[in-house]
Short mmCIF file of C-alpha atoms and ligand atoms in Angstrom, two decimals:
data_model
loop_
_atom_site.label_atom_id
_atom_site.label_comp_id
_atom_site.label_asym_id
_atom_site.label_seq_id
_atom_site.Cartn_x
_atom_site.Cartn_y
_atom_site.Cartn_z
CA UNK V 1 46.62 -8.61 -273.77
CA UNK V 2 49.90 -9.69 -272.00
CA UNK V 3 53.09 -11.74 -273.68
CA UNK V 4 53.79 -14.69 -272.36
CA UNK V 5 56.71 -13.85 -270.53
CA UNK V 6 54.79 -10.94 -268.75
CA UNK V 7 52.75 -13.61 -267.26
CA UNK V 8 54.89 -16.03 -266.09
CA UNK V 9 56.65 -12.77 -264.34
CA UNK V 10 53.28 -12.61 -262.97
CA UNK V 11 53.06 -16.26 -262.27
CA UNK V 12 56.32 -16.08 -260.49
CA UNK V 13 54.84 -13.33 -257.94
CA UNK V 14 52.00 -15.41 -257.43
CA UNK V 15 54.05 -18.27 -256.47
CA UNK V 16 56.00 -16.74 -253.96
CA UNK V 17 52.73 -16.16 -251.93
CA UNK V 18 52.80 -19.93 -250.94
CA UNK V 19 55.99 -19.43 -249.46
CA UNK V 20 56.38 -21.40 -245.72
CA UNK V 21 53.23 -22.98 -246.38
CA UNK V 22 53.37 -25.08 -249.13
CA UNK V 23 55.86 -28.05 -247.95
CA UNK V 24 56.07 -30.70 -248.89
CA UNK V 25 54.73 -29.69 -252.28
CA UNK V 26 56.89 -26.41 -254.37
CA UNK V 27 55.50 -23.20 -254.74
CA UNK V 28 53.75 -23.10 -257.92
CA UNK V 29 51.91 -19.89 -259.75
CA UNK V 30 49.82 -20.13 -263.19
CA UNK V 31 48.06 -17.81 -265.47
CA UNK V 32 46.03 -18.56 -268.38
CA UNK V 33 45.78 -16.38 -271.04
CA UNK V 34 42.20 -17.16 -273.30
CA UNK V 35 42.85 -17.57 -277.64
CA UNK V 36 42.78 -14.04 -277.40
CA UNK V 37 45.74 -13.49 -274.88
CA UNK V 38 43.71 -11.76 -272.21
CA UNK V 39 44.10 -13.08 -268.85
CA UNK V 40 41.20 -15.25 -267.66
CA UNK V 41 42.10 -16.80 -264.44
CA UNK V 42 45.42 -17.13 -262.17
CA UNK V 43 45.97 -19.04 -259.68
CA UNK V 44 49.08 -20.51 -257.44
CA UNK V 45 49.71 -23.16 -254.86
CA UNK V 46 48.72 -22.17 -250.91
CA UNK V 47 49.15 -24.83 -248.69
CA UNK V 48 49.88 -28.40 -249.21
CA UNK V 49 46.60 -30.78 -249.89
CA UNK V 50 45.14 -27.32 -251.49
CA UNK V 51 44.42 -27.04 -254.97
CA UNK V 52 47.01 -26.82 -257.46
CA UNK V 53 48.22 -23.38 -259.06
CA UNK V 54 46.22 -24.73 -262.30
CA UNK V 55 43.16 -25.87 -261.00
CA UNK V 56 42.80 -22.28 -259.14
CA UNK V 57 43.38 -20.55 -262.13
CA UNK V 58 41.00 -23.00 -264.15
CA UNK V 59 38.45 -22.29 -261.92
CA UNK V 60 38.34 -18.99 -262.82
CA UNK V 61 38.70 -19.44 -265.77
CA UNK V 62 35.82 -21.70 -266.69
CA UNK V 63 34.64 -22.36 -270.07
CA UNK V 64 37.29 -19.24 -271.29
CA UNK V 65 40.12 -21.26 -270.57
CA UNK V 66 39.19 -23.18 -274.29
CA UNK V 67 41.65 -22.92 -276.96
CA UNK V 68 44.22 -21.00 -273.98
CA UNK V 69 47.59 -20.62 -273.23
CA UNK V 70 48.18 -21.62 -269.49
CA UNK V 71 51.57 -20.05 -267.80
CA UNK V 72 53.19 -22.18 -265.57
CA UNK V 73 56.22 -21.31 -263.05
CA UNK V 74 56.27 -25.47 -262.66
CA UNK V 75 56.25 -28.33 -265.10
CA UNK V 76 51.99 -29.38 -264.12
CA UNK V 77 51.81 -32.95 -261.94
CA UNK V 78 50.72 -36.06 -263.89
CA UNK V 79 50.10 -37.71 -261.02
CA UNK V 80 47.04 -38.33 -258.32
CA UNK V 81 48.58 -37.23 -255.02
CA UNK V 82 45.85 -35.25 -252.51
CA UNK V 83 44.75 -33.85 -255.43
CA UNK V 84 44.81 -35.09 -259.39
CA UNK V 85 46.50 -34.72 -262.18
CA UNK V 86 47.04 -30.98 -263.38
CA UNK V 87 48.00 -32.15 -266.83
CA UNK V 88 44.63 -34.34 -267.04
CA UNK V 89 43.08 -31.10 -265.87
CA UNK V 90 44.40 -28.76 -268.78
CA UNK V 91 43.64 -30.92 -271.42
CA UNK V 92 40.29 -31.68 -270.33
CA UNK V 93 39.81 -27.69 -269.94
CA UNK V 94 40.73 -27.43 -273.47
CA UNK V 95 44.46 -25.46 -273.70
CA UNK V 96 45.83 -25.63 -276.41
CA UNK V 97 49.77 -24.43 -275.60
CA UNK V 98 51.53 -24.47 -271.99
CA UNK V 99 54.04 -22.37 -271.04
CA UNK V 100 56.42 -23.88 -268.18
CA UNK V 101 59.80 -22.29 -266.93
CA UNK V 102 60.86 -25.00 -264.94
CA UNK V 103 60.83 -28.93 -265.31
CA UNK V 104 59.67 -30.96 -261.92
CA UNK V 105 62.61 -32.84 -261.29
CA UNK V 106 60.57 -35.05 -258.78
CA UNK V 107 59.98 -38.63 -260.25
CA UNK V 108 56.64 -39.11 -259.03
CA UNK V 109 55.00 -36.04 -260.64
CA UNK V 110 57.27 -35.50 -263.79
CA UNK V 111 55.66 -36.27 -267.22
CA UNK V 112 52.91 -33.99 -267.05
CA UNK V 113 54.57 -32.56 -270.53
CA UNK V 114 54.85 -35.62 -271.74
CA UNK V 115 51.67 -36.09 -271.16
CA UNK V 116 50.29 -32.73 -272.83
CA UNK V 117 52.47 -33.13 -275.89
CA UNK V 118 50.53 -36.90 -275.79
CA UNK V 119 47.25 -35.19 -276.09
CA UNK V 120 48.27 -32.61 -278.51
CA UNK V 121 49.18 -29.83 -276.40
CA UNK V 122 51.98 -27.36 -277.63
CA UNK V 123 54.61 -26.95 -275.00
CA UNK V 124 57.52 -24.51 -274.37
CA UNK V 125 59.84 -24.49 -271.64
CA UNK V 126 62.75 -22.64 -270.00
CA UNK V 127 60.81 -19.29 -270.18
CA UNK V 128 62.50 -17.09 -267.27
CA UNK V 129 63.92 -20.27 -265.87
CA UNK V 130 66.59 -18.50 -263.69
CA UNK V 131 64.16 -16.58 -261.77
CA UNK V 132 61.34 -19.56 -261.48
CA UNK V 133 64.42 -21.61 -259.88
CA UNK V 134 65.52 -19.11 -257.48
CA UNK V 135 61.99 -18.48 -256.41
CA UNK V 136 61.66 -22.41 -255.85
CA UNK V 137 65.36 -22.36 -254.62
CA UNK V 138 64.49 -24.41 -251.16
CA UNK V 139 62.22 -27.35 -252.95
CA UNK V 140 64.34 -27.48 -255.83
CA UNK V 141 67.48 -27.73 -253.71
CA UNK V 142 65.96 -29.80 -250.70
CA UNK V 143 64.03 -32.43 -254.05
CA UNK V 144 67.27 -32.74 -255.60
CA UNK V 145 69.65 -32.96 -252.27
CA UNK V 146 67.46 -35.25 -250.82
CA UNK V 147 67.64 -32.73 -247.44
CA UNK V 148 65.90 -29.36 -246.36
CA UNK V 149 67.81 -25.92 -248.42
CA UNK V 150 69.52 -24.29 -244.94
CA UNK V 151 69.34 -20.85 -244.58
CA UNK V 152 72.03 -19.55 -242.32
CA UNK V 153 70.75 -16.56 -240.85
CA UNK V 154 72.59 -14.20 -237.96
CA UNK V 155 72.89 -10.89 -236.99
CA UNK V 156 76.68 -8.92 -236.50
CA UNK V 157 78.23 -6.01 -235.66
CA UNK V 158 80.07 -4.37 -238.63
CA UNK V 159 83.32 -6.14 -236.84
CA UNK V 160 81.68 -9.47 -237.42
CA UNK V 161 80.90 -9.57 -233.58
CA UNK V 162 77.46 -11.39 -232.60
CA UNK V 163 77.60 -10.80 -228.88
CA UNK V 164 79.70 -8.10 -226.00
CA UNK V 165 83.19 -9.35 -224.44
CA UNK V 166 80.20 -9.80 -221.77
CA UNK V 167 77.72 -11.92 -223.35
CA UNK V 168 75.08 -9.53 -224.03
CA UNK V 169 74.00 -9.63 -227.11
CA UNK V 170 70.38 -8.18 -227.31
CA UNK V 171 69.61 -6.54 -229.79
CA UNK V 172 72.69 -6.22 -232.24
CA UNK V 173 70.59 -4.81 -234.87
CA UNK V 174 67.49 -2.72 -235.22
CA UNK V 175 63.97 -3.17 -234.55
CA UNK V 176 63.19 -3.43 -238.80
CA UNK V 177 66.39 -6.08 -239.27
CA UNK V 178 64.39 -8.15 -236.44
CA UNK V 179 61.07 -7.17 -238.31
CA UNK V 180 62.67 -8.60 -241.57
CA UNK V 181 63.54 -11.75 -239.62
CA UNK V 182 60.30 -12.81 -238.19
CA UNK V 183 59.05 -12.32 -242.36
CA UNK V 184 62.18 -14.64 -242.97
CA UNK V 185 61.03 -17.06 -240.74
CA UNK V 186 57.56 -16.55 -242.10
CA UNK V 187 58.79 -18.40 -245.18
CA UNK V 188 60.69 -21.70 -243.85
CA UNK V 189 59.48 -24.85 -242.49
CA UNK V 190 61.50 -25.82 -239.36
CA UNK V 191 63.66 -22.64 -237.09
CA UNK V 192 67.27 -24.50 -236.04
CA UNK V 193 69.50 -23.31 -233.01
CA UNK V 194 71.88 -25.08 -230.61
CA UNK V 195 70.97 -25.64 -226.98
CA UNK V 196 74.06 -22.87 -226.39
CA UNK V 197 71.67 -20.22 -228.08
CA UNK V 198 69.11 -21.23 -225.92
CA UNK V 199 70.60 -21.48 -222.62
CA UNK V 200 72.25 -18.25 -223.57
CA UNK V 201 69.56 -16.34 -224.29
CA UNK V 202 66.00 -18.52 -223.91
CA UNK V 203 64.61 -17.89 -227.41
CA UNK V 204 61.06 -18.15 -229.01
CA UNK V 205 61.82 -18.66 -232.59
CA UNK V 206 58.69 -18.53 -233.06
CA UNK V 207 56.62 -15.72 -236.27
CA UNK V 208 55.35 -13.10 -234.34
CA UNK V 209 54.43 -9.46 -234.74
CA UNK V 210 56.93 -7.56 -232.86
CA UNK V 211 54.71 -4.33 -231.98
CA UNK V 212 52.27 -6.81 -230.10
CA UNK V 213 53.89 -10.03 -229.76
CA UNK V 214 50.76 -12.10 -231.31
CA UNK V 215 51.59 -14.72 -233.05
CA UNK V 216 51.49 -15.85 -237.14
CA UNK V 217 49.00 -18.73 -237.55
CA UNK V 218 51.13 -21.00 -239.69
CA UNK V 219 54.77 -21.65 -237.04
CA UNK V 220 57.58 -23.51 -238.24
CA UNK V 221 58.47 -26.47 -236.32
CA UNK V 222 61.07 -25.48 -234.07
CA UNK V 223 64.60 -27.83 -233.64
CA UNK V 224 66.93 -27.40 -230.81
CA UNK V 225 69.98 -29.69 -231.67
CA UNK V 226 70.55 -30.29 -228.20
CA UNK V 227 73.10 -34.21 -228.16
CA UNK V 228 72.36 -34.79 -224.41
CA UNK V 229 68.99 -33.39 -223.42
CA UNK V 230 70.24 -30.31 -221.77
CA UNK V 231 67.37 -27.90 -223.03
CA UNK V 232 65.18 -26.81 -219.73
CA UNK V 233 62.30 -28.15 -218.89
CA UNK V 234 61.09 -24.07 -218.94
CA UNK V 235 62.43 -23.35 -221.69
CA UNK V 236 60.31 -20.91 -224.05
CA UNK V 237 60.98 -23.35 -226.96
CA UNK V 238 58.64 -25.51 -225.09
CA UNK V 239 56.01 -23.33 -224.73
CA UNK V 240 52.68 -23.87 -226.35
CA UNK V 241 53.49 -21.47 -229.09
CA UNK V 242 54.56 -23.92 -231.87
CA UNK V 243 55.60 -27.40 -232.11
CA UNK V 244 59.22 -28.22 -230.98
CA UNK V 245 61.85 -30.58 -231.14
CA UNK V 246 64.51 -31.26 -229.17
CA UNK V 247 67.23 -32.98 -231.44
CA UNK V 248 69.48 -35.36 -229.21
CA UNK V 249 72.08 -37.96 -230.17
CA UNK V 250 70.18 -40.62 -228.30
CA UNK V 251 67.36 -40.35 -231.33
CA UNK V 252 69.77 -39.03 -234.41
CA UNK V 253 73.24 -40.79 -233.39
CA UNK V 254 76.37 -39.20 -232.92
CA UNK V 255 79.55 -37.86 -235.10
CA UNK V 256 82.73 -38.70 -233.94
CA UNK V 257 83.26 -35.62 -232.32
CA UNK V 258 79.91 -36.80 -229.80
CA UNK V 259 77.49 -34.11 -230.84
CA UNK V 260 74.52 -34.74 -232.55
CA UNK V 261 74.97 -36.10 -236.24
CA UNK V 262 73.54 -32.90 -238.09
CA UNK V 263 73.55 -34.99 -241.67
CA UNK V 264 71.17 -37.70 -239.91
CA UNK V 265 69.36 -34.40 -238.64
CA UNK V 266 68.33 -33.16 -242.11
CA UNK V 267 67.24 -36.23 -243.42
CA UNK V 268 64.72 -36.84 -240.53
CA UNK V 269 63.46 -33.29 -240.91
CA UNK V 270 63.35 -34.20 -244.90
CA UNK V 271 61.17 -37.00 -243.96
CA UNK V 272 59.26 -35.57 -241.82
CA UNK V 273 58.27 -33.03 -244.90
CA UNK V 274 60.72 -30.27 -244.03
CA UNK V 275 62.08 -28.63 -247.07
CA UNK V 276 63.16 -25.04 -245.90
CA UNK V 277 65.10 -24.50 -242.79
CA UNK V 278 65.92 -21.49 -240.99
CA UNK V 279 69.74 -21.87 -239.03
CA UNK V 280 69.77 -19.28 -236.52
CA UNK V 281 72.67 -20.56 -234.44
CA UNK V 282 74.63 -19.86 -232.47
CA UNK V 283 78.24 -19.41 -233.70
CA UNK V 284 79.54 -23.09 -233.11
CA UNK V 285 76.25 -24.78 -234.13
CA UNK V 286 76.66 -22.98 -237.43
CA UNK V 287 80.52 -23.48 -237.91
CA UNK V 288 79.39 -27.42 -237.55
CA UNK V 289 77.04 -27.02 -239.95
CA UNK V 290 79.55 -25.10 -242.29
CA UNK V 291 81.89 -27.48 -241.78
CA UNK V 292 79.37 -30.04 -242.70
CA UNK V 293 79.07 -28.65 -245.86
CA UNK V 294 75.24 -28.52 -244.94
CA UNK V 295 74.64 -24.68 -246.03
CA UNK V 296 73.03 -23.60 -248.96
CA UNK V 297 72.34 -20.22 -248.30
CA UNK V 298 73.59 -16.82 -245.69
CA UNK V 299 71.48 -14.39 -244.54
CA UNK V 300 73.35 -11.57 -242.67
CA UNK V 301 72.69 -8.61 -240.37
CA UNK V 302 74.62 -6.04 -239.81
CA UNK V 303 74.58 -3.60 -237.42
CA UNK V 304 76.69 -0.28 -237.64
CA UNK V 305 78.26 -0.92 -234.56
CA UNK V 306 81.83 -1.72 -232.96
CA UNK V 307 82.58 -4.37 -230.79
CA UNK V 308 86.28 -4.83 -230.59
CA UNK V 309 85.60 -7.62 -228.56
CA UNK V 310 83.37 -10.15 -228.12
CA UNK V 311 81.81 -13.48 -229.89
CA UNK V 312 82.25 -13.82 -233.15
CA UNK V 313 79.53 -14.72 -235.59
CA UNK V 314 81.01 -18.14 -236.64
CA UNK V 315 83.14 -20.36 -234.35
CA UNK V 316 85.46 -22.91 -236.14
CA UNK V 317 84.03 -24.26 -240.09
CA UNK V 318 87.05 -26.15 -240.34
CA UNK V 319 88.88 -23.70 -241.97
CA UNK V 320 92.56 -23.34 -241.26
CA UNK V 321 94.25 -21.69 -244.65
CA UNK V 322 92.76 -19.15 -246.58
CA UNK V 323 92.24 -21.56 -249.77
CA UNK V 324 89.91 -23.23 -247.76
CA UNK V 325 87.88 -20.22 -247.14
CA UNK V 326 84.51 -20.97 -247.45
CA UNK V 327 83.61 -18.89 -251.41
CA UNK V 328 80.03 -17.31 -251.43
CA UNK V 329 78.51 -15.10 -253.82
CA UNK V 330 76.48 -12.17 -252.97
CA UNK V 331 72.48 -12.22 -254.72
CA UNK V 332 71.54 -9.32 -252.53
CA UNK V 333 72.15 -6.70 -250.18
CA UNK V 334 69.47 -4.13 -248.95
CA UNK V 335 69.91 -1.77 -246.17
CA UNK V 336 66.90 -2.01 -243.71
CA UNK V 337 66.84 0.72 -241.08
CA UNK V 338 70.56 1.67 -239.95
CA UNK V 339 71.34 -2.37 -240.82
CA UNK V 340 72.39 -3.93 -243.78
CA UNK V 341 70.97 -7.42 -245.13
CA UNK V 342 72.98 -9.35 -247.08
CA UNK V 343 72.26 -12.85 -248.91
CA UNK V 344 74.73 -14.99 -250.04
CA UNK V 345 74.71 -18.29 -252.05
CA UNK V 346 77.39 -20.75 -250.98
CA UNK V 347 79.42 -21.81 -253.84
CA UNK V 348 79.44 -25.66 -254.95
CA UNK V 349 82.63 -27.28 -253.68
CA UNK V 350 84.45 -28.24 -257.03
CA UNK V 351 84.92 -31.98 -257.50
N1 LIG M 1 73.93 -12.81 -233.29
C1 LIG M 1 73.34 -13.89 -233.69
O1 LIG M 1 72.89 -14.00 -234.84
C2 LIG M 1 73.23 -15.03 -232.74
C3 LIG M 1 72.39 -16.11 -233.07
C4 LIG M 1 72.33 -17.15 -232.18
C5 LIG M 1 73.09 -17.12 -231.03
N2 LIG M 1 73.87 -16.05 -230.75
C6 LIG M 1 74.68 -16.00 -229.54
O2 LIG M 1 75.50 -17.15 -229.52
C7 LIG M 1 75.76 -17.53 -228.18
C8 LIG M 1 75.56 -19.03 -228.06
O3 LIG M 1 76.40 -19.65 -228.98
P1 LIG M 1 76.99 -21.09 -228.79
O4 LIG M 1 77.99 -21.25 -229.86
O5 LIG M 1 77.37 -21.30 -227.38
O6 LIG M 1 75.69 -21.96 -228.99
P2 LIG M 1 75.03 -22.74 -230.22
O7 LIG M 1 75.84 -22.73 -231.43
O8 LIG M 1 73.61 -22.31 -230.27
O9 LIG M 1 74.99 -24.18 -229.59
C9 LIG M 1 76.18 -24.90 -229.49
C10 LIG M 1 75.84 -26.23 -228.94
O10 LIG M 1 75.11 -26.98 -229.89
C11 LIG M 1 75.23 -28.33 -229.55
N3 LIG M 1 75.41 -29.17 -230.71
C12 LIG M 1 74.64 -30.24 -231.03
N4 LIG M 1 75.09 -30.84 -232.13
C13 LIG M 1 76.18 -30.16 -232.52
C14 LIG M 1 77.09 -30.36 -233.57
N5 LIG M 1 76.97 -31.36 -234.45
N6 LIG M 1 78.12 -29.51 -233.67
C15 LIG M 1 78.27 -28.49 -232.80
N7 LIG M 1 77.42 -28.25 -231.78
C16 LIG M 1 76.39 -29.10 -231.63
C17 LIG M 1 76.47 -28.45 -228.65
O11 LIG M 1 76.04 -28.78 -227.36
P3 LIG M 1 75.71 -30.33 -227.03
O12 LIG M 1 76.89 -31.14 -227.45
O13 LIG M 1 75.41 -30.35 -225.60
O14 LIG M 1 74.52 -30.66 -227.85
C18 LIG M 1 77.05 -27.07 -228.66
O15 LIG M 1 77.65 -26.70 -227.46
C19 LIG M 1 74.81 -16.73 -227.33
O16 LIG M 1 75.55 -15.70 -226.71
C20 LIG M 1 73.86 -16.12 -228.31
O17 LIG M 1 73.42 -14.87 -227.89
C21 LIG M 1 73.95 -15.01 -231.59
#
């Protein structure tokens, strides 16, 4: 026997395993509990055209999902996309009650507890909301923006310094802080750096196992925002390893200040079923993006280490005064190796 809210903490977990490979669609988990409240299937959400977290855990379930409870991290679809209807599903399974912690704010498959409540089903909702949302963070954010959720990720010294007074800057931080980045990367859909970043220091960006280099099966599309076309023709970014593309002004437009318009740059990745992106620079590609107010979300590493000179980690975010200083609040700091990570929400601009 588990309560209900034990299993949507469970269904939560389960969702998180679709992470990076679920885009366009959310990550979803489910578990359904039989009259009895034992658990008789579970299920979640892998990879987009894949089954739906219910119809896994259905299938498991069979004929013991009569009468059941099914947990849901996500309000179920009512509509036929690549797959059909989850709330169709249920109530021809026979549940009686669903359990959802967070409502699908999407037009096109809301209703589905609408739909239930139609048929007779009971329905509850908001049960560990927060923590369905911030497991959901980048669809929810990117569904309701209308843009990918950007991560902001870099790597410091403890001085704030992200390369030497000489332009060295491999490696800043430790060999698990660049571990815990390739697993970072692991969960977005498109990798974004400037064409300074790589003509600096001819990146990969690419999910890869660092003790053998071989590569994760599932790569996230990789974006150089590069206005003219300077990116070189050998460039590792345009090596077999993963899709690129190189972002110019000629196929996005321009801002004012020439470089490439990084507003018109979201919504093509949006539309091109991007929901989570991955920032990793450099300095003045981020400050842009800063500035922008494009940033949802900072991921730093720091290293234990001095600089006293050097690049810093952001260049200009058009702030001048200190009441303009960009407010964040910290969700989490670990310490990996010697580094630190910290995350950090941005804070909504008041109206
Ligand atoms: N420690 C870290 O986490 C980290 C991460 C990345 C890089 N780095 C370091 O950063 C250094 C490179 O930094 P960087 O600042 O020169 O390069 P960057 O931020 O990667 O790229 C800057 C370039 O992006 C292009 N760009 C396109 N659209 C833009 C826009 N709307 N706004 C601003 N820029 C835009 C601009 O060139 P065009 O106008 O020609 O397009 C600009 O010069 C390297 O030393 C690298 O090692 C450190």
């Amino acid at each position: 026997m588990v309560t209900e809210d034990e299993a949507m903490r469970r269904a939560i977990a389960l969702a998180a395993r679709g992470l990076g490979t679920t885009s366009p669609n959310p990550v979803v988990g489910c578990l359904l509990l039989s009259a009895a409240g034992e658990v008789v299937g579970e299920g979640f959400h892998a990879y987009a055209g894949g089954p739906h977290a219910e119809i896994v855990a259905l299938a498991q379930a069979g004929d013991r999902a009569q009468g059941g409870t099914a947990v849901v991290t996500l309000e179920p679809c009512n509509h036929t996309g690549r797959t059909g209807p989850c709330a169709q599903a249920l109530i021809a399974a026979g549940i009686r009650r669903v359990v959802i912690a967070v409502d699908d704010p999407t037009p096109v498959a809301a209703g589905g507890a609408a739909t239930l409540r139609a048929a007779g089903v009971e329905i509850t909702t908001g049960v560990r909301r927060q923590e369905a949302e911030s497991g959901n963070v980048a669809w929810l954010t990117a569904v309701r923006r209308g843009r990918p959720y950007v991560t902001w990720k870099y790597a410091a010294t403890l001085d704030g310094r992200s390369a030497a007074a000489d332009g060295t800057s491999m490696w800043i931080t430790s060999e698990p802080a660049r571990r815990d980045v390739h697993r970072l990367r692991s969960t977005v859909d498109a990798i974004v750096a400037g064409v300074g970043t790589v003509l600096a220091d001819d990146p990969q960006l690419t999910v890869r196992d660092l003790r053998d280099g071989s590569l994760a099966i599932k790569q996230p599309l990789r974006v150089v925002v590069d206005s003219a076309g300077r990116t070189p023709g050998k460039a590792r970014v345009r090596d077999a390893a993963a899709e690129t593309w190189i972002a110019t002004a000629d196929a996005l437009g321009a801002g004012p200040d020439g470089h490439v318009d990084l507003s018109a740059l979201l919504r093509e990745l949006f539309a091109r079923g991007v929901r989570a992106v991955l920032l990793e620079g450099g300095p003045t590609l981020a400050g842009a993006f800063l500035a922008a107010g494009l940033v949802d979300r900072v991921v730093g590493y720091v290293a234990p280490k001095l600089l006293g000179d050097g690049r810093t980690a952001l260049v200009d975010a058009g702030v001048t005064t200190i009441a303009d200083a960009i407010d964040l609040d910290f969700t989490d700091i670990t310490q990996i190796g010697p580094d630190l990570r910290f995350t950090a929400s941005l804070r909504p601009k008041e109206a």
